[in-house]
CSV table of C-alpha atoms and ligand atoms in Angstrom, one decimal:
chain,number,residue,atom,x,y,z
A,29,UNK,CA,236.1,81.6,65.5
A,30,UNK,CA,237.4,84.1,62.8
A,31,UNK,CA,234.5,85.9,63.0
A,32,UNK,CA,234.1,86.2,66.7
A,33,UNK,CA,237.6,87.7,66.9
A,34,UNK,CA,237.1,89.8,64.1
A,35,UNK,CA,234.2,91.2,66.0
A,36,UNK,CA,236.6,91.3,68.9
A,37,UNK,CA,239.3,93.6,67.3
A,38,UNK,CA,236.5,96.0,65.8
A,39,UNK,CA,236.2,97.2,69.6
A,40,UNK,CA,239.8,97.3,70.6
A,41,UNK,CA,241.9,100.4,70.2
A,42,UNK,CA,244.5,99.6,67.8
A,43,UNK,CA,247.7,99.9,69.6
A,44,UNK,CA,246.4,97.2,71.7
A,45,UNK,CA,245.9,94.7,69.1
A,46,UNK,CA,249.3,95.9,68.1
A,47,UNK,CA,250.8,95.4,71.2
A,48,UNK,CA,249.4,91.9,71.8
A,49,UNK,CA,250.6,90.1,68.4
A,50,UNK,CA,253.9,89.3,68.8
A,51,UNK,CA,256.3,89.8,66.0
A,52,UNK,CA,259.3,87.5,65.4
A,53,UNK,CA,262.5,87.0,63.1
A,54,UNK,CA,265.0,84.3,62.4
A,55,UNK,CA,267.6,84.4,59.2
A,56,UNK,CA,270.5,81.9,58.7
A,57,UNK,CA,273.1,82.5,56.6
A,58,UNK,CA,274.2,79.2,55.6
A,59,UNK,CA,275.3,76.3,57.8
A,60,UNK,CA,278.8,74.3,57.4
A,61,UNK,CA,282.2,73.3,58.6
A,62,UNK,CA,282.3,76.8,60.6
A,63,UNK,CA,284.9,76.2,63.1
A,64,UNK,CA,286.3,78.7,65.8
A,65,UNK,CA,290.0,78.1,64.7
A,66,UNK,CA,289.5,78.4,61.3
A,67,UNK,CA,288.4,81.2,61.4
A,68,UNK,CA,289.8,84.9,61.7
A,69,UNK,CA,289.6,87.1,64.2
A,70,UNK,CA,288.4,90.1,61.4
A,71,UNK,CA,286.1,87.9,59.4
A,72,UNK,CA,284.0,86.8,62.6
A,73,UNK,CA,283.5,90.7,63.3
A,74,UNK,CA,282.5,91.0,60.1
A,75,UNK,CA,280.0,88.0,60.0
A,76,UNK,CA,278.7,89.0,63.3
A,77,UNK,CA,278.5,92.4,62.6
A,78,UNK,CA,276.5,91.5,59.6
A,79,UNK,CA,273.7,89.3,61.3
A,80,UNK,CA,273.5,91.9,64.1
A,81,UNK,CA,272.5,94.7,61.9
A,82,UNK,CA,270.6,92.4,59.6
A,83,UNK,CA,268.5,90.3,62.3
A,84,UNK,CA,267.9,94.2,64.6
A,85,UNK,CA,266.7,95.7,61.0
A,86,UNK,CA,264.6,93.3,60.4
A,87,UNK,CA,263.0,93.3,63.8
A,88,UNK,CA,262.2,97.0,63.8
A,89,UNK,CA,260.1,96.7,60.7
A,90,UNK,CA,258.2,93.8,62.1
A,91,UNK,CA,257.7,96.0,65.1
A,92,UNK,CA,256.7,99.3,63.0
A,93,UNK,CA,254.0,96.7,61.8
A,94,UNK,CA,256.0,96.4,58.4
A,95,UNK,CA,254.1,93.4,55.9
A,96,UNK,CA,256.4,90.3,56.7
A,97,UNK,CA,257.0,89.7,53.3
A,98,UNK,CA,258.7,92.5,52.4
A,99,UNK,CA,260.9,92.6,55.7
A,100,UNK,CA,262.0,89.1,54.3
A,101,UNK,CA,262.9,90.2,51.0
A,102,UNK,CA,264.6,93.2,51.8
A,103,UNK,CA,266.7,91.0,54.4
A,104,UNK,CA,267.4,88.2,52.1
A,105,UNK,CA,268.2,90.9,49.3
A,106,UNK,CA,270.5,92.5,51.8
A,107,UNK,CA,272.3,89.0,51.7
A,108,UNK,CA,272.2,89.0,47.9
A,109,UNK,CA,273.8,91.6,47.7
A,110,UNK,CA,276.8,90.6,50.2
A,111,UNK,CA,279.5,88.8,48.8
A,112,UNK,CA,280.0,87.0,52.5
A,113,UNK,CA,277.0,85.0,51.7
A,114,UNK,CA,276.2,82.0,48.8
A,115,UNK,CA,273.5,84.2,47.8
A,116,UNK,CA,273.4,86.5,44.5
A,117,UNK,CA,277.0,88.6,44.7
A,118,UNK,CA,279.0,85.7,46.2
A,119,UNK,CA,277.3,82.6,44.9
A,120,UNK,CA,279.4,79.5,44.1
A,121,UNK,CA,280.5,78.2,40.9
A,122,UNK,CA,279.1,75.4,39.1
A,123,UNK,CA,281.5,73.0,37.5
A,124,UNK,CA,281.9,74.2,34.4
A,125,UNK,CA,281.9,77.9,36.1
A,126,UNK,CA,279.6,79.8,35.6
A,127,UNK,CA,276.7,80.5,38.3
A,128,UNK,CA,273.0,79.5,38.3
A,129,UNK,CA,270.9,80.4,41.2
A,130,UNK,CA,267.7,79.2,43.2
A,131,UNK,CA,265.3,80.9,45.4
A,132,UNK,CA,261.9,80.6,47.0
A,133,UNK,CA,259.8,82.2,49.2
A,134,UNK,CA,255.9,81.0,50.8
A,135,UNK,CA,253.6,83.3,52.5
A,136,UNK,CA,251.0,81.5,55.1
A,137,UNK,CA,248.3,82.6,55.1
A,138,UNK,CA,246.5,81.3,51.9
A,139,UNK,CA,249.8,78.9,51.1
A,140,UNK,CA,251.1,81.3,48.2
A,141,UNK,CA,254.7,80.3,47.1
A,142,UNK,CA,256.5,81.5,44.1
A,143,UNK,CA,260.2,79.9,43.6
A,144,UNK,CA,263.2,80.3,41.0
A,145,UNK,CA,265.4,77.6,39.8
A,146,UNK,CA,268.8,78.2,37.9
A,147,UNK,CA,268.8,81.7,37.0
A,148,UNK,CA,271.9,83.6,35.6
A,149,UNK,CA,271.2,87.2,34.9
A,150,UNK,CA,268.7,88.4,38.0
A,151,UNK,CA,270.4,90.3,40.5
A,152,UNK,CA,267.9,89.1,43.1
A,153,UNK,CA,266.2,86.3,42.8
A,154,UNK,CA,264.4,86.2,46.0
A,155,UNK,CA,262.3,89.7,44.4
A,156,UNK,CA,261.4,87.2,41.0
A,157,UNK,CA,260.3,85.0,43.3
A,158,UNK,CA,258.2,87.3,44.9
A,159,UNK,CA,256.9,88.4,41.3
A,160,UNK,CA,255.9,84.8,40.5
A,161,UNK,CA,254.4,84.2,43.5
A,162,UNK,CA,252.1,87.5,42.9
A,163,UNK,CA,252.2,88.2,39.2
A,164,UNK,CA,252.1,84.6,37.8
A,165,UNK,CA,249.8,82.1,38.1
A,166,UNK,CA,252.7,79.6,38.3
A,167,UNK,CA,254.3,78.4,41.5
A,168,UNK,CA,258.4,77.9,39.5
A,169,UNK,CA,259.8,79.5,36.9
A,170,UNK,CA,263.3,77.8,35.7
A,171,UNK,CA,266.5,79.5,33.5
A,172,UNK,CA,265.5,81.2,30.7
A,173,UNK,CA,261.7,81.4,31.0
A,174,UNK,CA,262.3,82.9,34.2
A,175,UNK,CA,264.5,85.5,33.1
A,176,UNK,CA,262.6,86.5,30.5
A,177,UNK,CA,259.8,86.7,33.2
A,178,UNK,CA,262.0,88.8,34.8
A,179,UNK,CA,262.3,91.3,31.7
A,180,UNK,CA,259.5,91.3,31.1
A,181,UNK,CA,258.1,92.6,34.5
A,182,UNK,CA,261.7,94.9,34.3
A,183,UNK,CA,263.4,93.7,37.7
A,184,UNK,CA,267.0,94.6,37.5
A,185,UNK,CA,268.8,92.3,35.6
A,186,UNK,CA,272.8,91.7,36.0
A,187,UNK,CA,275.6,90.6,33.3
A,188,UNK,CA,276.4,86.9,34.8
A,189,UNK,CA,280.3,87.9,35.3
A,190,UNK,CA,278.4,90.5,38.5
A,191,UNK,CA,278.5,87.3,40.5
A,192,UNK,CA,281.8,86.5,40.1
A,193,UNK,CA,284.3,86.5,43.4
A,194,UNK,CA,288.1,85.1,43.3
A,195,UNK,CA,286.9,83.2,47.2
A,196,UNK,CA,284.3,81.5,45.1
A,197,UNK,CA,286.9,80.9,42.0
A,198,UNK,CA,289.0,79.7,44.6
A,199,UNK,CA,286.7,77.0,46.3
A,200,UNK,CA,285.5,75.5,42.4
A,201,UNK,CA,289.3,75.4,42.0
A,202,UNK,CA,290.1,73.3,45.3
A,203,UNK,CA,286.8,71.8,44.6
A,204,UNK,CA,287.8,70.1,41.2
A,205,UNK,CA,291.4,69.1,42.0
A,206,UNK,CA,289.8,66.9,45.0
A,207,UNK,CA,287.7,65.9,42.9
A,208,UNK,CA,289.8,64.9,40.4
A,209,UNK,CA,292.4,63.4,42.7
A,210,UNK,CA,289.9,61.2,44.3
A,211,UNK,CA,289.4,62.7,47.0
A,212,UNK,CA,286.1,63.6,49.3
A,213,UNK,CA,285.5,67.5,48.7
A,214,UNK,CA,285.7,69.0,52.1
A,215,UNK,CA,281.9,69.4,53.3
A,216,UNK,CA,282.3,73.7,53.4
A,217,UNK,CA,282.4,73.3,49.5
A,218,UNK,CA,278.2,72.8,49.7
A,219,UNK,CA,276.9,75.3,51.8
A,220,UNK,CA,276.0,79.2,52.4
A,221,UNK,CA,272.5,79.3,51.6
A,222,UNK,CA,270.4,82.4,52.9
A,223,UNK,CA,267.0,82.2,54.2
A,224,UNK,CA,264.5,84.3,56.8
A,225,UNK,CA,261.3,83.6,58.4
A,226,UNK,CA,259.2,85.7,60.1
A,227,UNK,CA,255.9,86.4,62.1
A,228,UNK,CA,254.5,89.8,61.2
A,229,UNK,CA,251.7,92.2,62.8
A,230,UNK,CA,249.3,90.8,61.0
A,231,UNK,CA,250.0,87.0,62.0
A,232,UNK,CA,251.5,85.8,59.1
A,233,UNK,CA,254.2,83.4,58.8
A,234,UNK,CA,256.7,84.0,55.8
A,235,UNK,CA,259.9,82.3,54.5
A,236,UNK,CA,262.4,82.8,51.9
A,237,UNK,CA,265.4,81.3,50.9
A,238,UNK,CA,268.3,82.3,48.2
A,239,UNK,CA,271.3,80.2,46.9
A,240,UNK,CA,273.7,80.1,44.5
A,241,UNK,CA,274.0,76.1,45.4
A,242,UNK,CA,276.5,73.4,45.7
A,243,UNK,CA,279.9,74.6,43.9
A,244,UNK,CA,280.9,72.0,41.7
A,245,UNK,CA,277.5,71.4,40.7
A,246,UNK,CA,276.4,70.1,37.6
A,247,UNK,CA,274.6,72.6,35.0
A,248,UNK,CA,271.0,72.2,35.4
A,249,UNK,CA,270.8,70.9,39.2
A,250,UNK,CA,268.4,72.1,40.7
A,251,UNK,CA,268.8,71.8,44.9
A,252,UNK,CA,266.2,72.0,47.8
A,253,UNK,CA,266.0,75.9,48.7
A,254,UNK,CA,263.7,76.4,45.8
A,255,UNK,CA,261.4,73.6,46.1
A,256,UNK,CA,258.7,74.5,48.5
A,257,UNK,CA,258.2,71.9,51.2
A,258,UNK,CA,262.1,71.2,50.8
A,259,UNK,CA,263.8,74.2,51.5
A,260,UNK,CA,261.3,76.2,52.2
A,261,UNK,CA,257.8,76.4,53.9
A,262,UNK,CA,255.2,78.5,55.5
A,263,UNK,CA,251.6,77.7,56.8
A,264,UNK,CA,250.2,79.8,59.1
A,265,UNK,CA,248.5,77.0,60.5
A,266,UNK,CA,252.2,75.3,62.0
A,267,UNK,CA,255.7,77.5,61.4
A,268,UNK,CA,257.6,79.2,58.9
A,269,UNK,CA,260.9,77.3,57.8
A,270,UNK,CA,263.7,77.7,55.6
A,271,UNK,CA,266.6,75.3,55.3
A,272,UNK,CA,270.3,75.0,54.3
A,273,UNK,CA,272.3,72.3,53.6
A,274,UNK,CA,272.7,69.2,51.1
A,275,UNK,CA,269.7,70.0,49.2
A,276,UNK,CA,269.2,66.5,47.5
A,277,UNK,CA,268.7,65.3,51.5
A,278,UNK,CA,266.7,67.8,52.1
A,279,UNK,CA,263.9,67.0,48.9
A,280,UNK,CA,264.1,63.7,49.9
A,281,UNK,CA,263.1,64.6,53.5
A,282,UNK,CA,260.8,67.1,52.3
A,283,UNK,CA,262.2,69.2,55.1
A,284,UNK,CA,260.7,72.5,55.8
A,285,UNK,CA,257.3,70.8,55.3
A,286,UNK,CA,257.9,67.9,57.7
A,287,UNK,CA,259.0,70.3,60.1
A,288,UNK,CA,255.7,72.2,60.1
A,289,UNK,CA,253.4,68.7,59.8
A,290,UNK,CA,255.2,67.3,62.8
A,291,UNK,CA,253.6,70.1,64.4
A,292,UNK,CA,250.2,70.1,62.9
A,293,UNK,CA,249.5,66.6,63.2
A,294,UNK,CA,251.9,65.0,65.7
A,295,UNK,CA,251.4,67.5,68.2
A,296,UNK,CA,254.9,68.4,68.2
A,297,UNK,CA,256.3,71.7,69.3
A,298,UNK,CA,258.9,73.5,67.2
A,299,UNK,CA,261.8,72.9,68.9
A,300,UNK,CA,261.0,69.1,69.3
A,301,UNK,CA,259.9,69.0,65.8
A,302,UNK,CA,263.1,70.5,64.0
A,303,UNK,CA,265.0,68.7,66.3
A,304,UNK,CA,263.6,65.2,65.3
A,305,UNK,CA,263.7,65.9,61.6
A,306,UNK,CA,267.6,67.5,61.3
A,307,UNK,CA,269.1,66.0,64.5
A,308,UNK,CA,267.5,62.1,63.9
A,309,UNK,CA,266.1,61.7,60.3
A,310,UNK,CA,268.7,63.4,58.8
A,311,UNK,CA,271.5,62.6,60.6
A,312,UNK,CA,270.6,58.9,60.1
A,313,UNK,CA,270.4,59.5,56.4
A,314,UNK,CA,273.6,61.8,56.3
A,315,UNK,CA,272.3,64.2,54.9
A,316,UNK,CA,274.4,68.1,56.7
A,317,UNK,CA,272.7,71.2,57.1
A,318,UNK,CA,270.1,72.8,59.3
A,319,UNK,CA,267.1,75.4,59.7
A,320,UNK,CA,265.7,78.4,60.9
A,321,UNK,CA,261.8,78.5,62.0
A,322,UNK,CA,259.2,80.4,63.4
A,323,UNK,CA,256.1,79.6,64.6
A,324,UNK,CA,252.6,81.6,65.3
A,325,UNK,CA,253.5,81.8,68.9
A,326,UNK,CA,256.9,84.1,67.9
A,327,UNK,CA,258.6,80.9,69.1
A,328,UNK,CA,262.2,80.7,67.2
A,329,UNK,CA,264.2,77.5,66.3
A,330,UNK,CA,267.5,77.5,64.9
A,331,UNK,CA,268.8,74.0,64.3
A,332,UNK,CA,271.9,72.5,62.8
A,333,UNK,CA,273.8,69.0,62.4
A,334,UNK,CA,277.1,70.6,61.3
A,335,UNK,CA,279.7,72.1,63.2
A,336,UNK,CA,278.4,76.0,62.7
A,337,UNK,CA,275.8,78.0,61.2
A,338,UNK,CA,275.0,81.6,60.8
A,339,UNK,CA,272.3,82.7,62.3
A,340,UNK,CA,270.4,85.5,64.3
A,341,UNK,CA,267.0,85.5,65.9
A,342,UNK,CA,264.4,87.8,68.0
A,343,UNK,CA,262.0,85.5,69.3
A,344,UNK,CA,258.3,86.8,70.0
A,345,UNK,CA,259.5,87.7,73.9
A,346,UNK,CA,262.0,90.3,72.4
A,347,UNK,CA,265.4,87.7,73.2
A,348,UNK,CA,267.8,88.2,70.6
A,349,UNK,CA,270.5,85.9,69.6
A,350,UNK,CA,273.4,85.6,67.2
A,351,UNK,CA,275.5,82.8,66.4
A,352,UNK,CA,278.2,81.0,64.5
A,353,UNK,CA,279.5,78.3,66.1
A,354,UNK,CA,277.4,75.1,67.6
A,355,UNK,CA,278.8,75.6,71.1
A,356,UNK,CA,276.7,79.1,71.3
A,357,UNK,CA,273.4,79.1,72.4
B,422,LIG,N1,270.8,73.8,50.1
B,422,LIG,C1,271.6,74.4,49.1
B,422,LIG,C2,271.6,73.5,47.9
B,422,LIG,O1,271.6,72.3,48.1
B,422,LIG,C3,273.0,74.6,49.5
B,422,LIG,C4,273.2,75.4,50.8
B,422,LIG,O2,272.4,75.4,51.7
B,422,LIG,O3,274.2,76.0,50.9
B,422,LIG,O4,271.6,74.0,46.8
């Protein structure tokens, strides 16, 4: 079958092939107790205005037949980089206040995955986990051997107190005095994860996903968005996922990857299948959070259990959406 279409697309002209594989972007930028009326006016434009440039950059790169992997990095960088987003500049505090910060990121055409766990000092830790993913033969790096890996390979390392943001300060604060007064921590404490998944020019399926975690967390915990199969999954074969939301539900539920065997074996299609894993599974468990996914049809699902989630699509038709709230489409 390979062969015969690789025979096939010697003899066509290339825009055509160009023009016939369909290209496709989803990124989420965490998912949460996002409500309407808790929400400004100015920081919804701002949010929306985000994802709008974010999710139409993306698409164009796809389109110019950019490689999907680095379309996701440079999104999920662009993320990083925002303090509006538990990712990099803007990730939440631990407990004992400091940050440590996860990422992963799959590519699915041979099943390559490289993934960070509880890094202090990389600026980006979606690009190390790129570089482990192609410069290591390992799959995770964790702390300290994975910044050394980092300097070692010289990508741009940051003095922890870069991460630091009073919002952030804030939430740990609130955080701990619930905490300490017995009280349930409101559920927006957990989330703001950042992840994109593509389908490229080539066919490929990619994900990535980059957190700074739960605030409050303990030192040393390690949540789902850099465990591959968890929080994040690829395989060209099925869809490209990545996930936010109360990591330790979503190892158990080894999400991303259910998602994308629900479709390879159970004959599934991506809606149906996202659907059954984050709207049944997990909601039975308890377990908040939701997912953005692509398949190899440019198909896009963007499924959530909790009140809102960030999130921007163009599906492989060309249909764009952005959202915050669950009563958008
Ligand atoms: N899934 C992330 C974690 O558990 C948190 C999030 O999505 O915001 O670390």
């Amino acid at each position: 079958m390979r062969f015969v279409s690789g025979v096939l697309l010697c003899f066509l002209p290339l825009w055509v092939v160009a023009a016939d594989q369909p290209v496709a972007i989803a990124l989420h930028g965490g998912a949460g107790t996002i409500e309407r009326d808790r929400m400004s006016a100015e920081v919804e434009a701002e949010y929306r205005s985000f994802l709008d440039r974010a999710i139409s950059d993306g698409y164009q790169q796809l389109k110019a037949g950019e490689e999907g992997l680095d379309v996701v990095v440079a999104i999920i960088q662009r993320m990083e980089d925002s303090p509006l987003f538990n990712a990099g500049k803007g990730s939440v505090y631990t407990w004992d206040g400091h940050h440590e910060l996860d990422a992963s990121i799959m590519h699915g055409e041979q099943l390559d995955a490289g993934a960070v766990a509880g890094v202090t000092t990389v600026r980006s830790p979606i690009a190390l986990a790129r570089a482990v993913m192609e410069q290591s033969p390992h799959v995770m790096l964790a702390s300290r051997g994975a910044e050394q890996f980092a300097r070692e390979l010289g990508i741009s390392e940051v003095s922890p107190a870069y991460f630091e943001t009073e919002r952030r300060k804030r939430a740990l604060e609130s955080y701990k005095a619930r905490k300490q007064a017995g009280a349930e921590p409101h559920v927006d404490y957990k989330f703001g994860t950042v992840g994109v998944v593509v389908l490229d020019s080539e066919g490929n399926l990619i994900a990535g996903t980059s957190t700074g975690g739960m605030t409050g967390k303990r030192w040393g915990r390690i949540g789902d968005a850099p465990v591959i199969g968890a929080g994040t999954y690829a395989d060209n074969q099925s869809c490209a996922v990545s996930a936010t939301g109360h990591g330790e539900y979503f190892i158990r539920h080894t999400v991303a990857r259910d998602i994308c065997a629900r479709m390879q074996f159970a004959g599934q299609n991506l809606q149906e299948a996202a659907e059954t894993v984050i709207m049944d599974e997990l909601v039975v468990a308890g377990g908040n959070g939701g997912i953005v996914a692509v398949d190899a049809g440019g198909e896009v699902s963007m499924v959530f259990n909790t009140p809102g989630m960030y999130r921007a699509s163009v599906s492989g038709s060309g249909e764009k959406r952005i959202g915050i709230f669950g009563d958008e489409p």
